PDB file of N, CA and C in Angstrom:
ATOM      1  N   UNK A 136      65.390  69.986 113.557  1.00 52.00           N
ATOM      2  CA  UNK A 136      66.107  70.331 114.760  1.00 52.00           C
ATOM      3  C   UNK A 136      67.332  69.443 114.942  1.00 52.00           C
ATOM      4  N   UNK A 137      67.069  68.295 114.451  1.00 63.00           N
ATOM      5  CA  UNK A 137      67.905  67.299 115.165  1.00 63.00           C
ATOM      6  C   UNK A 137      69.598  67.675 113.893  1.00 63.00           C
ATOM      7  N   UNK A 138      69.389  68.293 112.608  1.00 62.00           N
ATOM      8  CA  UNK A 138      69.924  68.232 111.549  1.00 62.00           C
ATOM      9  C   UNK A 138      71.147  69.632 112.427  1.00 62.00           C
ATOM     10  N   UNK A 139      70.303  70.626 112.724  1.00 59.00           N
ATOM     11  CA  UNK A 139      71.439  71.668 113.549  1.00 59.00           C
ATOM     12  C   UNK A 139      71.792  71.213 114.611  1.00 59.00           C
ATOM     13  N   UNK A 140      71.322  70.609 115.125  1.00 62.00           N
ATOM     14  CA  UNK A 140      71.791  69.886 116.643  1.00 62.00           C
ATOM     15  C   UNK A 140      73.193  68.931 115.579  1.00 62.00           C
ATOM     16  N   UNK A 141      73.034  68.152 114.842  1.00 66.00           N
ATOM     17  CA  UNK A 141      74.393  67.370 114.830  1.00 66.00           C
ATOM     18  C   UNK A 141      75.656  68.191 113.882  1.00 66.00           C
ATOM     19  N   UNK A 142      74.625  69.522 112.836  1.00 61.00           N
ATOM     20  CA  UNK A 142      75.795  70.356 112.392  1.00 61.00           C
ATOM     21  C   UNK A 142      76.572  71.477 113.582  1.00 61.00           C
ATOM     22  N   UNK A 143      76.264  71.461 114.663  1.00 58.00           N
ATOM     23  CA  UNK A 143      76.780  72.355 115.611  1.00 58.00           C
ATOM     24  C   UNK A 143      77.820  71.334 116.259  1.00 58.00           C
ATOM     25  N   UNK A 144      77.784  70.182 116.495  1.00 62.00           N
ATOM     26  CA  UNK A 144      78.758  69.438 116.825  1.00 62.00           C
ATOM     27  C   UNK A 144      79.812  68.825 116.241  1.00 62.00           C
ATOM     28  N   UNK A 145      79.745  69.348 114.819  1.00 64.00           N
ATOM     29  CA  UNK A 145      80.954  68.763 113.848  1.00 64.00           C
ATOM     30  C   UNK A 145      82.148  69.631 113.563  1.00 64.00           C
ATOM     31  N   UNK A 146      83.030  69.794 113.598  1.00 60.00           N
ATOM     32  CA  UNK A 146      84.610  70.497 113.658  1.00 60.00           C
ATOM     33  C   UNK A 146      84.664  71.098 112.664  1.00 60.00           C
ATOM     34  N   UNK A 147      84.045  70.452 111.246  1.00 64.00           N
ATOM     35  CA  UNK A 147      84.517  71.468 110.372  1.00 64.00           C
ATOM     36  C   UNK A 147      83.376  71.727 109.659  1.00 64.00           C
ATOM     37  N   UNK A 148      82.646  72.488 110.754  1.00 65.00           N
ATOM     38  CA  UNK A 148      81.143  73.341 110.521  1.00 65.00           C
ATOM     39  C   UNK A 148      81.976  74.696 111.249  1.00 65.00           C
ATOM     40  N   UNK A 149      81.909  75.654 109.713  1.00 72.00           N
ATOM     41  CA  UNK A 149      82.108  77.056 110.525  1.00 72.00           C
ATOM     42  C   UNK A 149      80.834  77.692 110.512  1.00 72.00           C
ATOM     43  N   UNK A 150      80.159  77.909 109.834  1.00 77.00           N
ATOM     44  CA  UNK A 150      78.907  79.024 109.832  1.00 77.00           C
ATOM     45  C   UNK A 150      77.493  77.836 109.451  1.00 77.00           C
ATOM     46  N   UNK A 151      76.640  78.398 109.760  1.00 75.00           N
ATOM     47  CA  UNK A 151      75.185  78.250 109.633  1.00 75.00           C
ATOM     48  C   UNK A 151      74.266  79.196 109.365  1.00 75.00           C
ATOM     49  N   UNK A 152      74.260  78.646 107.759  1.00 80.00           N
ATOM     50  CA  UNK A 152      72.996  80.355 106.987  1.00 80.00           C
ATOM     51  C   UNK A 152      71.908  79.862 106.796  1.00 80.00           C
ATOM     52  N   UNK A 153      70.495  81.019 107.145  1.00 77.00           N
ATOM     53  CA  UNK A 153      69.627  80.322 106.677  1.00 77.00           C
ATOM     54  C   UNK A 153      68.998  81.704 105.372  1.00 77.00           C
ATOM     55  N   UNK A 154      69.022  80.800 104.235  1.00 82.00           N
ATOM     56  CA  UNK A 154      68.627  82.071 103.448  1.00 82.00           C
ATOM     57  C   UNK A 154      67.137  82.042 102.695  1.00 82.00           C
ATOM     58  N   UNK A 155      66.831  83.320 102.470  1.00 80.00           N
ATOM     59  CA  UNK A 155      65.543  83.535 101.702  1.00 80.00           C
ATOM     60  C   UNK A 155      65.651  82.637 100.502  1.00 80.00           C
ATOM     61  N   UNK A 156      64.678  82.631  99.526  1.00 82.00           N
ATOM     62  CA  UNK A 156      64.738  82.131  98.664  1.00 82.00           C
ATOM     63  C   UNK A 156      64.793  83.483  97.994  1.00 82.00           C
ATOM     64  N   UNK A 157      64.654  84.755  97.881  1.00 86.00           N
ATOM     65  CA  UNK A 157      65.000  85.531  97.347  1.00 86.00           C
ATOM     66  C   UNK A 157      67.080  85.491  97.082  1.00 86.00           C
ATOM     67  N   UNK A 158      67.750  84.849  98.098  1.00 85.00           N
ATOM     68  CA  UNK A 158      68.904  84.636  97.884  1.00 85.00           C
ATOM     69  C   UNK A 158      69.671  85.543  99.338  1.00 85.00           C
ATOM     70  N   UNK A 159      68.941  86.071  99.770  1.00 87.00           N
ATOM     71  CA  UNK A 159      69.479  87.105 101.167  1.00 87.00           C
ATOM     72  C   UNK A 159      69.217  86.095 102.443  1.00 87.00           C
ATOM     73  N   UNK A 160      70.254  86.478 103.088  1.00 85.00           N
ATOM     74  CA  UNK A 160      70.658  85.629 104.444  1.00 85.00           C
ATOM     75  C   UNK A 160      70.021  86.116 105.384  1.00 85.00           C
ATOM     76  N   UNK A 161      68.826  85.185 105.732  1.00 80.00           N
ATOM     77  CA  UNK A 161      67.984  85.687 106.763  1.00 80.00           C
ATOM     78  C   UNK A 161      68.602  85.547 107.957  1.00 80.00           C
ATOM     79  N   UNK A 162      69.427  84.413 108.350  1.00 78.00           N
ATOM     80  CA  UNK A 162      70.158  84.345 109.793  1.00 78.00           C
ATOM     81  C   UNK A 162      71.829  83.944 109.412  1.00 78.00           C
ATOM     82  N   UNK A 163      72.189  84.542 110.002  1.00 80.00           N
ATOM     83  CA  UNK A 163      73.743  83.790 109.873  1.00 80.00           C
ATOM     84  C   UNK A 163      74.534  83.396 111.120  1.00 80.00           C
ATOM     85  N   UNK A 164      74.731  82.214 111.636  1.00 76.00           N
ATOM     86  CA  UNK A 164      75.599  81.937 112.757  1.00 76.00           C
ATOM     87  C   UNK A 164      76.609  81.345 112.377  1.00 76.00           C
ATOM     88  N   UNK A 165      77.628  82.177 113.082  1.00 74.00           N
ATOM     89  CA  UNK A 165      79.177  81.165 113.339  1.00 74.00           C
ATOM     90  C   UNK A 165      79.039  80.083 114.573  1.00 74.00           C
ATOM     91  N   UNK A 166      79.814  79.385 113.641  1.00 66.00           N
ATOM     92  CA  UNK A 166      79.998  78.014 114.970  1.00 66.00           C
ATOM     93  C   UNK A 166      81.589  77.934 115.354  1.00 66.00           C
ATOM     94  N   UNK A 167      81.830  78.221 116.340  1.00 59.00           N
ATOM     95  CA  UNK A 167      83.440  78.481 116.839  1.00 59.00           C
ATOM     96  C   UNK A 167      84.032  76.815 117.130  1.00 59.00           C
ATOM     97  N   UNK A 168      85.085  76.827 117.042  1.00 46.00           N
ATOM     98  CA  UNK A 168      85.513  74.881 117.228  1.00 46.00           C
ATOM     99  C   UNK A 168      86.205  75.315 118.466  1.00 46.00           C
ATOM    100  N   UNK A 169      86.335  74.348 119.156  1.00 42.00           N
ATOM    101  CA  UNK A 169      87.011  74.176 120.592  1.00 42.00           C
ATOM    102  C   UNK A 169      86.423  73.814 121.778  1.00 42.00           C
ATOM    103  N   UNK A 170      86.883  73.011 122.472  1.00 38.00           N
ATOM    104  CA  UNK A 170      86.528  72.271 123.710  1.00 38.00           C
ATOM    105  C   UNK A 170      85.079  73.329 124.031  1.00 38.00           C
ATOM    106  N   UNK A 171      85.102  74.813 124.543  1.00 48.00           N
ATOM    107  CA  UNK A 171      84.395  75.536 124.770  1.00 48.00           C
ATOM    108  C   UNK A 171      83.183  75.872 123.899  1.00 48.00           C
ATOM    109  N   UNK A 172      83.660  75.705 122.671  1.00 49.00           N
ATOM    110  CA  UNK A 172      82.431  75.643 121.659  1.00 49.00           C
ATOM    111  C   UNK A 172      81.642  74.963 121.508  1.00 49.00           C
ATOM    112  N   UNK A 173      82.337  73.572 121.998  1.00 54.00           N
ATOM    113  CA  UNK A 173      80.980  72.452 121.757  1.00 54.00           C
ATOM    114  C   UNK A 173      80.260  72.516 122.651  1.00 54.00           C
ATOM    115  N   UNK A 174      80.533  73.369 124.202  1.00 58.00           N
ATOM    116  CA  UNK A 174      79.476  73.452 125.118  1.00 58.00           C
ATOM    117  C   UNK A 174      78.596  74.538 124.735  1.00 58.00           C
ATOM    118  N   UNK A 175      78.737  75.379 123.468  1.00 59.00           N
ATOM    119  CA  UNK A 175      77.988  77.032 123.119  1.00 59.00           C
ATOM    120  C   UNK A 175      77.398  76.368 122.563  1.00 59.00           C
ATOM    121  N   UNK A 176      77.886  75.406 121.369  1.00 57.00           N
ATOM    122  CA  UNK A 176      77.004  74.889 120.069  1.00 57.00           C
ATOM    123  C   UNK A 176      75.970  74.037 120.374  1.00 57.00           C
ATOM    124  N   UNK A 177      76.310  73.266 121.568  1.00 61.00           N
ATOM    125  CA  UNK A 177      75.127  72.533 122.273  1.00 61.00           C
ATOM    126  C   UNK A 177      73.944  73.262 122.815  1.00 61.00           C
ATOM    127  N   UNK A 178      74.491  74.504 123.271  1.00 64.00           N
ATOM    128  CA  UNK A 178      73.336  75.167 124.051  1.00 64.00           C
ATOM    129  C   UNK A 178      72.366  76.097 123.339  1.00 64.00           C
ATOM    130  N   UNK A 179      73.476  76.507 121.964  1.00 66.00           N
ATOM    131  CA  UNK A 179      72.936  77.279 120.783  1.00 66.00           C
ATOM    132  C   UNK A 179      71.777  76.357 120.004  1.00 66.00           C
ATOM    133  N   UNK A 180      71.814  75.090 119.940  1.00 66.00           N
ATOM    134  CA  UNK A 180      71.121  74.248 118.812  1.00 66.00           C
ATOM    135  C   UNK A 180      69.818  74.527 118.956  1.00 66.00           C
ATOM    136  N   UNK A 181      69.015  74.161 120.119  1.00 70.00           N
ATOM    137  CA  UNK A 181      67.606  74.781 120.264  1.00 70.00           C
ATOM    138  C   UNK A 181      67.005  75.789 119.932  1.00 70.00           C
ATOM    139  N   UNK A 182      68.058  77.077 120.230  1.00 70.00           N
ATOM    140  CA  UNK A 182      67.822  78.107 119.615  1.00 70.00           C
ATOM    141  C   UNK A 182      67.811  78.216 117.889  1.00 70.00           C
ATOM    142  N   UNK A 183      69.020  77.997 117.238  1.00 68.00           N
ATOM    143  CA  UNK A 183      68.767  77.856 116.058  1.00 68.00           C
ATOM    144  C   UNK A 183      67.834  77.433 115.156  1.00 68.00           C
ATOM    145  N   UNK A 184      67.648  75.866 116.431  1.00 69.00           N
ATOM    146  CA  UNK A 184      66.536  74.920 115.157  1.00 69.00           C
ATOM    147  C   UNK A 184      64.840  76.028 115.769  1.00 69.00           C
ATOM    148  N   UNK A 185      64.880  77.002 116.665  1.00 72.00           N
ATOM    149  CA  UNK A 185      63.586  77.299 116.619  1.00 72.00           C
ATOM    150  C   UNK A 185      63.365  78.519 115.512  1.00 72.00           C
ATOM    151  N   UNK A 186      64.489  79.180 115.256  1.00 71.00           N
ATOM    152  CA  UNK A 186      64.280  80.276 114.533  1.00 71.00           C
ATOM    153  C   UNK A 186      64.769  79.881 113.077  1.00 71.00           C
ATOM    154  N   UNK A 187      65.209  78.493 113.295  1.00 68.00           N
ATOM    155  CA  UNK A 187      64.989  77.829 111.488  1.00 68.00           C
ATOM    156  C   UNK A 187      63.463  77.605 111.228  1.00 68.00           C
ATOM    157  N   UNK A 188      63.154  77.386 112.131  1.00 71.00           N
ATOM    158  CA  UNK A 188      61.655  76.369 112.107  1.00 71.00           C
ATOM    159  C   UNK A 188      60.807  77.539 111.598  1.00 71.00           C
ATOM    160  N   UNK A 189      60.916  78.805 112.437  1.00 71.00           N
ATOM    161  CA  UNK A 189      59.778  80.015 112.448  1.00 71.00           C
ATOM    162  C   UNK A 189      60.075  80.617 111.033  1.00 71.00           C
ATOM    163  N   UNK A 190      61.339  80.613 110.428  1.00 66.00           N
ATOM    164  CA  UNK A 190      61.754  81.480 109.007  1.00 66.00           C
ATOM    165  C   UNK A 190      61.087  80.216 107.989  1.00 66.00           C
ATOM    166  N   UNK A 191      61.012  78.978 108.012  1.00 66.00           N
ATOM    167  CA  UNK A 191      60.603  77.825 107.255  1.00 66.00           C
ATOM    168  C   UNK A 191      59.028  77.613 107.201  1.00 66.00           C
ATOM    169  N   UNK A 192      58.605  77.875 108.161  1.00 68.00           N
ATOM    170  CA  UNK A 192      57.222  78.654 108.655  1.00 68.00           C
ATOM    171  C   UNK A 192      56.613  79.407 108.131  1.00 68.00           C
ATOM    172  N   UNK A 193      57.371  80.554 107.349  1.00 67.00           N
ATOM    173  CA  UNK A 193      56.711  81.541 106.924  1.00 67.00           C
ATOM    174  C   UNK A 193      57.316  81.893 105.184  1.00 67.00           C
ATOM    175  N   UNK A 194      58.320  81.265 104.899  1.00 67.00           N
ATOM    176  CA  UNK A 194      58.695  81.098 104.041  1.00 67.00           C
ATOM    177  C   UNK A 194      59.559  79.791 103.354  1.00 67.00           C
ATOM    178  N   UNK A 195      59.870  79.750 102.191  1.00 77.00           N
ATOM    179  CA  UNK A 195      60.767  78.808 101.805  1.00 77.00           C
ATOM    180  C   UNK A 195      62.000  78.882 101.435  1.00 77.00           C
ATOM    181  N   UNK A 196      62.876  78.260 102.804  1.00 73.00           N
ATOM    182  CA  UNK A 196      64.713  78.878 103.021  1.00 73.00           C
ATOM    183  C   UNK A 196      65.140  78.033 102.553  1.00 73.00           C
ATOM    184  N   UNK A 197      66.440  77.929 102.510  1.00 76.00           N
ATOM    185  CA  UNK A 197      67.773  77.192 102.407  1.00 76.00           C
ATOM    186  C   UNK A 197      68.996  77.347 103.496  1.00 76.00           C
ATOM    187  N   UNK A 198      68.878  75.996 103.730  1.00 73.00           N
ATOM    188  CA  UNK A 198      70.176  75.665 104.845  1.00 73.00           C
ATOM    189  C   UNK A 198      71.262  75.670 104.573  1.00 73.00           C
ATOM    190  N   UNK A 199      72.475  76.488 104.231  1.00 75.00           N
ATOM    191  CA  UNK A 199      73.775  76.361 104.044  1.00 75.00           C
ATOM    192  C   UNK A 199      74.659  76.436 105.220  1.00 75.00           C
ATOM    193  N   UNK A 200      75.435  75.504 105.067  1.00 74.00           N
ATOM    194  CA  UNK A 200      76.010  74.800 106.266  1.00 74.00           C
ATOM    195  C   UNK A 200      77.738  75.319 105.095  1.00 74.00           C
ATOM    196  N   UNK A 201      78.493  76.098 106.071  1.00 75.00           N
ATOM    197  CA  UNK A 201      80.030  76.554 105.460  1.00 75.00           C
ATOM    198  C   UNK A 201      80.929  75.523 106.619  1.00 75.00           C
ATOM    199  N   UNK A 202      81.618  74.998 105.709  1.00 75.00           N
ATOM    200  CA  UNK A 202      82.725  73.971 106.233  1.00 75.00           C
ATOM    201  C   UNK A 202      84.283  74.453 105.956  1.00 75.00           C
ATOM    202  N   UNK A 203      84.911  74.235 107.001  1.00 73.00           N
ATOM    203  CA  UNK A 203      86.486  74.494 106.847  1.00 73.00           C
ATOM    204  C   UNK A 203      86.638  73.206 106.146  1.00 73.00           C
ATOM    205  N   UNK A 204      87.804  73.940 105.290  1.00 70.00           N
ATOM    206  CA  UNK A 204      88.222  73.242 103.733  1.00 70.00           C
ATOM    207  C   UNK A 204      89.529  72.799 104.022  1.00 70.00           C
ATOM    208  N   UNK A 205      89.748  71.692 104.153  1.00 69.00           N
ATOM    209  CA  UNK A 205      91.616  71.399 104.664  1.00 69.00           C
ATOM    210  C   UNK A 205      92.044  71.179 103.448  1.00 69.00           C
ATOM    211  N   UNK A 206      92.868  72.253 103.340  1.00 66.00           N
ATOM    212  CA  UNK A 206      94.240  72.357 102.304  1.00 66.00           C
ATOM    213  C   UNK A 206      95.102  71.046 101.557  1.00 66.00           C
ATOM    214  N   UNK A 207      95.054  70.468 102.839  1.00 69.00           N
ATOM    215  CA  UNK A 207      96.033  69.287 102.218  1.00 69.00           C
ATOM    216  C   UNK A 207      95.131  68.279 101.921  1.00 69.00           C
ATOM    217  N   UNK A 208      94.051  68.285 102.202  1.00 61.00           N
ATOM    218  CA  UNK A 208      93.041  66.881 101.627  1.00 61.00           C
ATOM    219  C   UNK A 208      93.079  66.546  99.845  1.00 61.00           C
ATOM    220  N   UNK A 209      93.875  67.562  99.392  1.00 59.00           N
ATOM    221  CA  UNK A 209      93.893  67.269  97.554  1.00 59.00           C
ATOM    222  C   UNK A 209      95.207  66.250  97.660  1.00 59.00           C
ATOM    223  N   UNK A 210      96.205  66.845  98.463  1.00 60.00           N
ATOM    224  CA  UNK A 210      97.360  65.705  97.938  1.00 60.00           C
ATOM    225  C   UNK A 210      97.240  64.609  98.541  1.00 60.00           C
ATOM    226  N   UNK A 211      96.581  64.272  99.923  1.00 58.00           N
ATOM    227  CA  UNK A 211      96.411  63.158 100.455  1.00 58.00           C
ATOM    228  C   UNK A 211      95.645  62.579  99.386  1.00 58.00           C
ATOM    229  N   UNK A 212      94.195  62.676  98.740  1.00 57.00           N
ATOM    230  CA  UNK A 212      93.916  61.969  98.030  1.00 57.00           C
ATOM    231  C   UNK A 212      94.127  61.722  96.467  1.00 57.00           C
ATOM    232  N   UNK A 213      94.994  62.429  95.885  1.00 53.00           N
ATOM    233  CA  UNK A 213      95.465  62.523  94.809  1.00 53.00           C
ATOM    234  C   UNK A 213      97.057  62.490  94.652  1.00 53.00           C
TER     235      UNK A 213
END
């Protein structure tokens, strides 16, 4: 719980999948960025981490967490 609770509060968290181990996306949430989002993503986290918990429960998922990719982070560090 506590793992979606701190990926819902990070900026460059866009989506939250939780997938089968067959490879199909049992849940998929977007996480929107903005002042307003962090009050959704806060209120969303409980929810998420319960219907991670219940799909983990009954099967064995995978958490993929999709991050915005900043463009210029290659020349800054290279």
């Amino acid at each position: 719980m506590d793992k979606i609770k701190g990926l819902a509060n990070e900026a460059a968290v866009r989506r939250v999948r939780i997938k089968e181990p067959d490879g199909d996306i049992a849940v998929d949430i977007p996480l929107t960025v903005g002042a307003l989002a962090g009050g959704a993503a806060v209120l969303a986290a409980p929810a998420l981490a319960l219907i991670g918990v219940a799909i983990a429960f009954f099967s064995k998922v995978t958490l993929e967490v999709v991050r915005e990719v900043d463009p210029d982070a290659d020349e800054k560090t290279g």
